[in-house]
Short mmCIF file of N, CA and C in Angstrom, two decimals:
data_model
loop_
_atom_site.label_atom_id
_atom_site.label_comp_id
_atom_site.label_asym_id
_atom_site.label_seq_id
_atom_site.Cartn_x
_atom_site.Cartn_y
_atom_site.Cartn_z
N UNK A 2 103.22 118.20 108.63
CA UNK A 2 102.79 116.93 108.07
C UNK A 2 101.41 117.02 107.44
N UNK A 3 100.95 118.19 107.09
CA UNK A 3 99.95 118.42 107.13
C UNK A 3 99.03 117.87 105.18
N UNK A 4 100.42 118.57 104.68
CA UNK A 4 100.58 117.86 103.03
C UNK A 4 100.49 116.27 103.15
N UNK A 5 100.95 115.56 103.66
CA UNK A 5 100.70 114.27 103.72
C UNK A 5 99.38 113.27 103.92
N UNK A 6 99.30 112.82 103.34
CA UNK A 6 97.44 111.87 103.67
C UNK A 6 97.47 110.67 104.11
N UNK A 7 96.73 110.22 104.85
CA UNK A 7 96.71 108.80 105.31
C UNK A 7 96.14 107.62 103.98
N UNK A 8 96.71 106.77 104.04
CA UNK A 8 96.45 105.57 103.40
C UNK A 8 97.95 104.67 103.79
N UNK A 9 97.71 104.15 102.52
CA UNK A 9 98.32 102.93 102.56
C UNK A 9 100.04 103.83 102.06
N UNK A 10 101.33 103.39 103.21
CA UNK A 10 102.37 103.78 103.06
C UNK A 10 103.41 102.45 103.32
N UNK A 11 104.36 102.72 102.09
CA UNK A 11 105.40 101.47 102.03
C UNK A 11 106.16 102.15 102.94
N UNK A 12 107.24 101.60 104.07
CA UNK A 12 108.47 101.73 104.42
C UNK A 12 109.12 101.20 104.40
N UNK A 13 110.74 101.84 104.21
CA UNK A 13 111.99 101.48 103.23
C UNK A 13 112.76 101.47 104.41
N UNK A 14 113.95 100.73 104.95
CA UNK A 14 115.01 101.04 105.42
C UNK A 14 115.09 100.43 106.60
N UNK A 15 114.12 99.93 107.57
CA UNK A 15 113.96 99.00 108.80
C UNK A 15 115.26 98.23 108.60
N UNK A 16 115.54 98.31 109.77
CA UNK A 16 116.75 97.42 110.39
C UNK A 16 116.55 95.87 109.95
N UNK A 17 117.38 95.00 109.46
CA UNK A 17 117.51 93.75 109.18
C UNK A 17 116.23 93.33 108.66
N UNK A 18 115.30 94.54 108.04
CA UNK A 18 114.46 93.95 106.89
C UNK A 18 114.98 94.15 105.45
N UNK A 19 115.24 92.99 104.29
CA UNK A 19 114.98 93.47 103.10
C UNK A 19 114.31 94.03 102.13
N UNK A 20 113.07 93.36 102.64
CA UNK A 20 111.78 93.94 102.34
C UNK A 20 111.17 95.64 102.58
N UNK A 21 110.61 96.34 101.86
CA UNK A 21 109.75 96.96 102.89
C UNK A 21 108.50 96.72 103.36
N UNK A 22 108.10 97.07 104.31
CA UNK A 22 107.12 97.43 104.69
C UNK A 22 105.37 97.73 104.43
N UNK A 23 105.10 97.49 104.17
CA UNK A 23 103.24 98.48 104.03
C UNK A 23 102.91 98.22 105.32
N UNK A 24 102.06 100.17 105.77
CA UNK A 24 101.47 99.65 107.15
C UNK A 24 99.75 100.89 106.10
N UNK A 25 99.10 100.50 106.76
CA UNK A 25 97.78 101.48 106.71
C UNK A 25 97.73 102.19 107.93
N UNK A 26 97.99 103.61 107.53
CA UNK A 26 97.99 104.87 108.27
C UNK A 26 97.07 105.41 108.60
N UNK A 27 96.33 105.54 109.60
CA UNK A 27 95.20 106.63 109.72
C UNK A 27 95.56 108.03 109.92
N UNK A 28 96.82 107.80 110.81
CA UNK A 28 97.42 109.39 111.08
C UNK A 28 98.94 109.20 110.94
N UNK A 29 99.36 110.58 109.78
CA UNK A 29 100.59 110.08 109.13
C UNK A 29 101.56 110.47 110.61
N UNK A 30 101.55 111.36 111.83
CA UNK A 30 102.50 111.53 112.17
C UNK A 30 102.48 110.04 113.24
N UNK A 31 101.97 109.19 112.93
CA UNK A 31 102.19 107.96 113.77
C UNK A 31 103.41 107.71 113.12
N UNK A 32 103.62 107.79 112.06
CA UNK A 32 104.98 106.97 111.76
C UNK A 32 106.07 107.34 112.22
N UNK A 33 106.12 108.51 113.09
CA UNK A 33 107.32 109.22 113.72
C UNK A 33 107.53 108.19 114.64
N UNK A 34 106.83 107.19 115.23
CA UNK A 34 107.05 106.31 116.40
C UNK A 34 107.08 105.06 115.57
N UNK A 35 107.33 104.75 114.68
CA UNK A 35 107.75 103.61 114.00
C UNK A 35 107.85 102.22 114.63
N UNK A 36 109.15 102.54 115.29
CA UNK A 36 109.52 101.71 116.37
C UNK A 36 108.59 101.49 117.42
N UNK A 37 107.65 101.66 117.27
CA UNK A 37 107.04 101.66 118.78
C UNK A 37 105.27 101.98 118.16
N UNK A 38 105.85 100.99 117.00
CA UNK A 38 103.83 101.66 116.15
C UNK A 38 103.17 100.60 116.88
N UNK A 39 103.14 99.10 117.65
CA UNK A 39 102.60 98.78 118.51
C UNK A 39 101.93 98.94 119.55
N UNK A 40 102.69 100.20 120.03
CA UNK A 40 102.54 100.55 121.59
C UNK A 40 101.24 102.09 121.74
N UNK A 41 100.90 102.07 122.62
CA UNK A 41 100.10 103.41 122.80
C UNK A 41 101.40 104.46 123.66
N UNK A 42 101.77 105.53 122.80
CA UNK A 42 102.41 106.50 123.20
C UNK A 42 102.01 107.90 123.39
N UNK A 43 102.46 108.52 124.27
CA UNK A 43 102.20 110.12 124.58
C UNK A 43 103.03 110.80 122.85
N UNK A 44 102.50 111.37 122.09
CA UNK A 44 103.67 112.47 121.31
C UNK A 44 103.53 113.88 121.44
N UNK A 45 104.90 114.32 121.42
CA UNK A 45 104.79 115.79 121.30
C UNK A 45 105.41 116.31 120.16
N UNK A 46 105.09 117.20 119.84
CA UNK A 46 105.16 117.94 118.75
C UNK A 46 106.63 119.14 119.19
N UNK A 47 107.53 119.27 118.92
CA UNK A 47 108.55 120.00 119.36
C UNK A 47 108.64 120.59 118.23
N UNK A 48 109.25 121.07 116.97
CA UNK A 48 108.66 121.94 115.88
C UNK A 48 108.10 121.39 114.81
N UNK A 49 107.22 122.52 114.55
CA UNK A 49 106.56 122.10 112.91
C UNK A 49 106.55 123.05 112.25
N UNK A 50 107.74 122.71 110.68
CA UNK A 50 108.22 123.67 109.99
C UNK A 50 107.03 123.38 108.54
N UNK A 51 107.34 124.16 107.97
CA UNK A 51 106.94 123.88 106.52
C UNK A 51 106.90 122.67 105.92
N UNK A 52 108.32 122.02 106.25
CA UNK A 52 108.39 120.43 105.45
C UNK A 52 109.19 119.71 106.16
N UNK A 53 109.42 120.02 108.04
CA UNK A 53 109.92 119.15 108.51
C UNK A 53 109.34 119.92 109.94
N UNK A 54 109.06 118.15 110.60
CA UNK A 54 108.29 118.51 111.92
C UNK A 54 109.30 117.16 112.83
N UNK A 55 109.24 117.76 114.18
CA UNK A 55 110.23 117.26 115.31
C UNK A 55 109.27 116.45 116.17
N UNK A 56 109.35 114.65 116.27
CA UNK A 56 108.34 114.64 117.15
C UNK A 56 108.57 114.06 118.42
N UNK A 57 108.58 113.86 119.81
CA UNK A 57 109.10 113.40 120.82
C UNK A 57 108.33 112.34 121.10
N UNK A 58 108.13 110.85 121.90
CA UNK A 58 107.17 110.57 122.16
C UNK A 58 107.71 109.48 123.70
N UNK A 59 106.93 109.44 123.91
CA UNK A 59 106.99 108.10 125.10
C UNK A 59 105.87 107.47 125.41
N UNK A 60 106.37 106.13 126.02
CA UNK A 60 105.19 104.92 125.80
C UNK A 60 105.78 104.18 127.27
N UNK A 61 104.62 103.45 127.51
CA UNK A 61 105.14 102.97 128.79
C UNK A 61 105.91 102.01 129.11
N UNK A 62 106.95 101.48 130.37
CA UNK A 62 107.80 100.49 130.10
C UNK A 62 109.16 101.12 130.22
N UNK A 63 109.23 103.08 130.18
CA UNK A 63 110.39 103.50 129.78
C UNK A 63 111.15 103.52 128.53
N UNK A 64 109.73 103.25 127.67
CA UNK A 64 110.52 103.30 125.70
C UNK A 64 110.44 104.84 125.78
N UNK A 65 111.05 105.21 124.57
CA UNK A 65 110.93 106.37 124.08
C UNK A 65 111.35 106.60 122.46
N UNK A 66 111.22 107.74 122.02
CA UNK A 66 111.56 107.89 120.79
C UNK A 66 111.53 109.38 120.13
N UNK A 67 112.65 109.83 119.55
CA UNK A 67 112.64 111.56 118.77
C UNK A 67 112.47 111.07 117.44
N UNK A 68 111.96 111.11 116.88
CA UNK A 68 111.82 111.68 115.04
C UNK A 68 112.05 112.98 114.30
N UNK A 69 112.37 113.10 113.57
CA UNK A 69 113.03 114.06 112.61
C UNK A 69 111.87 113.28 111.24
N UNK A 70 110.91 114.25 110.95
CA UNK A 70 110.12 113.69 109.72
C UNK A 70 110.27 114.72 108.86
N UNK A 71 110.42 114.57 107.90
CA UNK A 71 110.54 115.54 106.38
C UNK A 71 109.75 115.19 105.19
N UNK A 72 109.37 116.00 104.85
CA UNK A 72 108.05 115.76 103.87
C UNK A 72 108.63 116.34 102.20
N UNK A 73 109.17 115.10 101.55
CA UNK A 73 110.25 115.52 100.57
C UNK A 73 109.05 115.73 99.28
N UNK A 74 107.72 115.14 99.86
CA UNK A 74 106.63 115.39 98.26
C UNK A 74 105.59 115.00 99.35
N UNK A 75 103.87 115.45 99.20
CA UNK A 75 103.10 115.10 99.76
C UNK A 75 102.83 113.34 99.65
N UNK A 76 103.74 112.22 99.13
CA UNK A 76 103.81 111.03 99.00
C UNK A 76 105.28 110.27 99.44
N UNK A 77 105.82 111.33 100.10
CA UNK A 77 107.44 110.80 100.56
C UNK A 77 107.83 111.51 101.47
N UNK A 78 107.96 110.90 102.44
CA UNK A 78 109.12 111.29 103.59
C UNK A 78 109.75 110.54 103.92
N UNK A 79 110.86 111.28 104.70
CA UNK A 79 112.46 111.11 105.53
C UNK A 79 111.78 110.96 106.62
N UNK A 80 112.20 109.56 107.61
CA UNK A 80 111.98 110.11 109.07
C UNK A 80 112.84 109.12 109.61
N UNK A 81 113.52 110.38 110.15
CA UNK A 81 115.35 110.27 111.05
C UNK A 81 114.40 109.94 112.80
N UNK A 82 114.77 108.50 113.32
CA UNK A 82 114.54 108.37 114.41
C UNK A 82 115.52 107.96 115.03
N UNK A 83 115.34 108.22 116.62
CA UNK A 83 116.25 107.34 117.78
C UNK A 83 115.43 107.27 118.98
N UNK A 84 115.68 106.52 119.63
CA UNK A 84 115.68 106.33 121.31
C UNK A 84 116.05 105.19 121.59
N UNK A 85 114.95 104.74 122.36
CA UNK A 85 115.11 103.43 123.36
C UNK A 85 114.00 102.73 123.16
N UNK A 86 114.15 100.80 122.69
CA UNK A 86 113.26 100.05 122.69
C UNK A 86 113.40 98.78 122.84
N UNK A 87 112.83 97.96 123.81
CA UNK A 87 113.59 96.88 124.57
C UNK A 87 114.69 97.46 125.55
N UNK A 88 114.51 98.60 126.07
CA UNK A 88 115.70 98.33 126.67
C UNK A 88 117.29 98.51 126.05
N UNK A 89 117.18 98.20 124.64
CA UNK A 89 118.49 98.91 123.76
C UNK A 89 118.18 100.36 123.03
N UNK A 90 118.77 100.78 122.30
CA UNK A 90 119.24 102.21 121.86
C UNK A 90 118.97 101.77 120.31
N UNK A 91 118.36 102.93 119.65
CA UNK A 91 118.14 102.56 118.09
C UNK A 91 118.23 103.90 117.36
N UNK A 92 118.93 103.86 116.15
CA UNK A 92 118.64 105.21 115.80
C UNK A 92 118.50 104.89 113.93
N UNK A 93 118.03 105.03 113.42
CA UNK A 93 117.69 104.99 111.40
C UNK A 93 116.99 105.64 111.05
N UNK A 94 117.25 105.68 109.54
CA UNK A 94 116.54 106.70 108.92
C UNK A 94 115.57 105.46 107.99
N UNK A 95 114.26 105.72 107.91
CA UNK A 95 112.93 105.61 107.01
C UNK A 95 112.90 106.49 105.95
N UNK A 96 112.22 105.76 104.83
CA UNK A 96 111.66 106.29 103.69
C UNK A 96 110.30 105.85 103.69
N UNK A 97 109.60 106.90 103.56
CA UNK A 97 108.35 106.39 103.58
C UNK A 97 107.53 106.75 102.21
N UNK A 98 106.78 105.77 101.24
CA UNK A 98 106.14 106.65 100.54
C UNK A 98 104.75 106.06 100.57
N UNK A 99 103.87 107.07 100.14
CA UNK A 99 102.51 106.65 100.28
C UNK A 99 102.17 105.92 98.61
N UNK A 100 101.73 104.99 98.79
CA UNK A 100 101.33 104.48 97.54
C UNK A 100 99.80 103.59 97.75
N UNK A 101 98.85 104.13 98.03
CA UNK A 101 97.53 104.32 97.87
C UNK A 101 96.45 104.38 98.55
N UNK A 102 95.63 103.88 98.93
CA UNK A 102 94.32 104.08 99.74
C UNK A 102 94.69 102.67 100.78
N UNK A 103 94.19 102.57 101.60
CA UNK A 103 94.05 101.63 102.60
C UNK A 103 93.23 100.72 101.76
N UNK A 104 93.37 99.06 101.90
CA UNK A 104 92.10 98.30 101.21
C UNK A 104 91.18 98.29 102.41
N UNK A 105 89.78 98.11 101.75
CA UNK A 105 88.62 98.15 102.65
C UNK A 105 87.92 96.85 103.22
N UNK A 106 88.07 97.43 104.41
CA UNK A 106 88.07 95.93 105.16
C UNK A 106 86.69 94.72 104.38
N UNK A 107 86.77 93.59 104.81
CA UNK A 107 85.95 92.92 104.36
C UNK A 107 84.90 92.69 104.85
N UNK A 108 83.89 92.66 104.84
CA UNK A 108 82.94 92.85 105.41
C UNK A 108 81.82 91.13 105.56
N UNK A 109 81.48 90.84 106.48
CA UNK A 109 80.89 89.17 106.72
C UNK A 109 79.59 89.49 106.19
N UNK A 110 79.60 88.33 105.08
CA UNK A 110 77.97 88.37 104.34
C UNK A 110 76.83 87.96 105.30
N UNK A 111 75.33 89.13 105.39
CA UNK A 111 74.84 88.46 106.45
C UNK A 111 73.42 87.77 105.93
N UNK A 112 73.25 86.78 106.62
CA UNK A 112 71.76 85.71 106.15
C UNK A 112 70.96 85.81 106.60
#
């Protein structure tokens, strides 16, 4: 994941959204936990190939989650997930592409 940069990334494909997505990324392999980008999770790294890395993770509560991320251009990836959240079973595939810088926060004028 290493080709990939943090900013601002649309995601495509969420369950019973039409829409996608924009989240601001600081660290792209967060998006392997998608499902669970709320939560503070343990991840592990199970392989990291050239243009596809395996990531495991768990969070507390008994969620969990595997990703399959693929890095189809340093501005697009595949990421094939499943586990458990709520208590049910989830498994989809994401498109993710990066389309630009994070905006910068606003800052309070001071007097």
């Amino acid at each position: 994941l290493a080709q990939a940069a943090p900013g601002l990334w649309e995601i495509d494909g969420l369950p019973g959204s039409r829409a996608p997505a924009r989240e601001c990324v600081a660290d792209v392999a967060a998006l392997a936990q998608f499902e669970h980008r709320a939560k503070t999770c343990r991840r592990n790294v199970v392989s990291d190939g050239p243009s596809t890395t395996v990531i495991q993770y768990s969070c507390a509560g008994r969620e969990y989650g595997r990703s399959k991320v693929t890095v189809i251009t340093p501005r697009s990836l595949r990421i094939e997930t499943q586990g458990i959240s709520d208590n049910l079973p989830f498994a989809y595939v994401l498109q993710a592409r990066r389309v630009g810088e994070c905006p910068a926060r606003a800052t309070a004028a001071r007097h």
